[in-house]
One Martini backbone bead per residue (centre of mass of N, CA, C, O) as a GRO file, in nm:
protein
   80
    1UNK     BB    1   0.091   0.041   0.029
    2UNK     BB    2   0.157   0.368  -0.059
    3UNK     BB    3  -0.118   0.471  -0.029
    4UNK     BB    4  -0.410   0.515   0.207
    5UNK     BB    5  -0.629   0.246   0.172
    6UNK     BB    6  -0.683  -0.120   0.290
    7UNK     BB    7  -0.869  -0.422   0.233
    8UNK     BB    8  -0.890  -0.749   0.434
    9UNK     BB    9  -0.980  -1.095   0.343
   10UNK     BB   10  -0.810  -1.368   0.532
   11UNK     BB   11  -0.830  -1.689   0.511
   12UNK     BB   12  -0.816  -1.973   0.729
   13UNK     BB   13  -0.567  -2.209   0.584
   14UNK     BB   14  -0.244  -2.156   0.498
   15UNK     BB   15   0.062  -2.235   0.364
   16UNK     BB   16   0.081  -1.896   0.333
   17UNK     BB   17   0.151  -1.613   0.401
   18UNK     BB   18   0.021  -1.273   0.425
   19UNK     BB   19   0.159  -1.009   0.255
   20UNK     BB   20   0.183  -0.623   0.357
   21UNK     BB   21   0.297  -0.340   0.228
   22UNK     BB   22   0.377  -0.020   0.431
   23UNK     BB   23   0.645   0.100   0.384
   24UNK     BB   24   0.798   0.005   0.702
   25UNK     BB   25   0.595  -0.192   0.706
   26UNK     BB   26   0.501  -0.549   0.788
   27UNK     BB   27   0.207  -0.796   0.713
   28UNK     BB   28   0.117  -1.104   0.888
   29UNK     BB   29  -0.087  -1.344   0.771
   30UNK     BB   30  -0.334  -1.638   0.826
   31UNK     BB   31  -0.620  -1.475   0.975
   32UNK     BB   32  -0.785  -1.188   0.870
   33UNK     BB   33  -0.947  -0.893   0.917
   34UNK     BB   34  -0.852  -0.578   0.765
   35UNK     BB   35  -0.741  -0.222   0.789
   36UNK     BB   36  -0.493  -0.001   0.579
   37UNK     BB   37  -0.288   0.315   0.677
   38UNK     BB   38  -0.074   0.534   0.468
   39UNK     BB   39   0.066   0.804   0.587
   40UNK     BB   40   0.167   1.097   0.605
   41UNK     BB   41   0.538   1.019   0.727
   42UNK     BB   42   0.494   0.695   0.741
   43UNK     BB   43   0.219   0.629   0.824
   44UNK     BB   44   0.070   0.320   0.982
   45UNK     BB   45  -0.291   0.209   1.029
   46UNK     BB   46  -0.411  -0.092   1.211
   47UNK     BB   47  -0.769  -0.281   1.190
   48UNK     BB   48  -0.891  -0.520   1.344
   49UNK     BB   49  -1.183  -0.781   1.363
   50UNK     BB   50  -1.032  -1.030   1.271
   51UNK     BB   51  -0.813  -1.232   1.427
   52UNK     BB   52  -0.473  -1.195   1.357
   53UNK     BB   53  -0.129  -0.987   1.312
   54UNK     BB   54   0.175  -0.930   1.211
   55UNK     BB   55   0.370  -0.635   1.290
   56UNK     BB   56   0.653  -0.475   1.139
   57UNK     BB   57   0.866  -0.229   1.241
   58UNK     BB   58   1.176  -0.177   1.197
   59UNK     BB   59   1.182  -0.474   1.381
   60UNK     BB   60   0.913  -0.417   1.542
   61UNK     BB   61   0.708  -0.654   1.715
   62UNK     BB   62   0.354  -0.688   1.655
   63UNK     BB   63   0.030  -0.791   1.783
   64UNK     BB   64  -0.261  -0.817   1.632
   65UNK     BB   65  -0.600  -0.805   1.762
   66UNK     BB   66  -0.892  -0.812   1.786
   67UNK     BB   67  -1.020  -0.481   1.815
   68UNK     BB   68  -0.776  -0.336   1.709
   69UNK     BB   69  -0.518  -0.072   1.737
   70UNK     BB   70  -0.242   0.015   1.497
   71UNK     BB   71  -0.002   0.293   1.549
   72UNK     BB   72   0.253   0.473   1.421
   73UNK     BB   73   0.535   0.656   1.405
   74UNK     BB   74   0.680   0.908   1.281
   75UNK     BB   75   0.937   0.969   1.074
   76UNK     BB   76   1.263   1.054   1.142
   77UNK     BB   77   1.517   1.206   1.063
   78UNK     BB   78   1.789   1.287   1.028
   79UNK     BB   79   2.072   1.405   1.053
   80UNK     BB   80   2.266   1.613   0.790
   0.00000   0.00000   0.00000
């Protein structure tokens, strides 16, 4: 997802993993109902329905399960 929103409905069992892509985030799922949002700043939150979901944040993982929200925080720029 480069930009805006989109939702996804992953039924499960899957022989492998569905994986999306919103900037610097990575969304492993098995089986989830979910909406990801790409805003700018490289900002991306994620509201699970069903199921849940593993989200890699550059390297930092978290688990995202039914009824959660999880929003990334803005991307800061390093000194020039």
């Amino acid at each position: 997802v480069e930009t805006g929103r989109a939702a996804f409905d992953v039924t499960s069992p899957r022989a492998r993993r569905f994986v999306v892509r919103a900037g610097r985030v990575s969304l492993s799922v098995l089986g989830a109902r979910f909406a990801v949002w790409h805003e700018a700043g490289d900002v991306v939150a994620v509201a699970v329905e069903h199921g849940s979901l593993e989200l890699d944040d550059d390297g930092r993982r978290v688990v995202v399960g039914a009824g959660s929200v999880f929003r990334t925080t803005p991307k800061v720029a390093g000194p020039s």
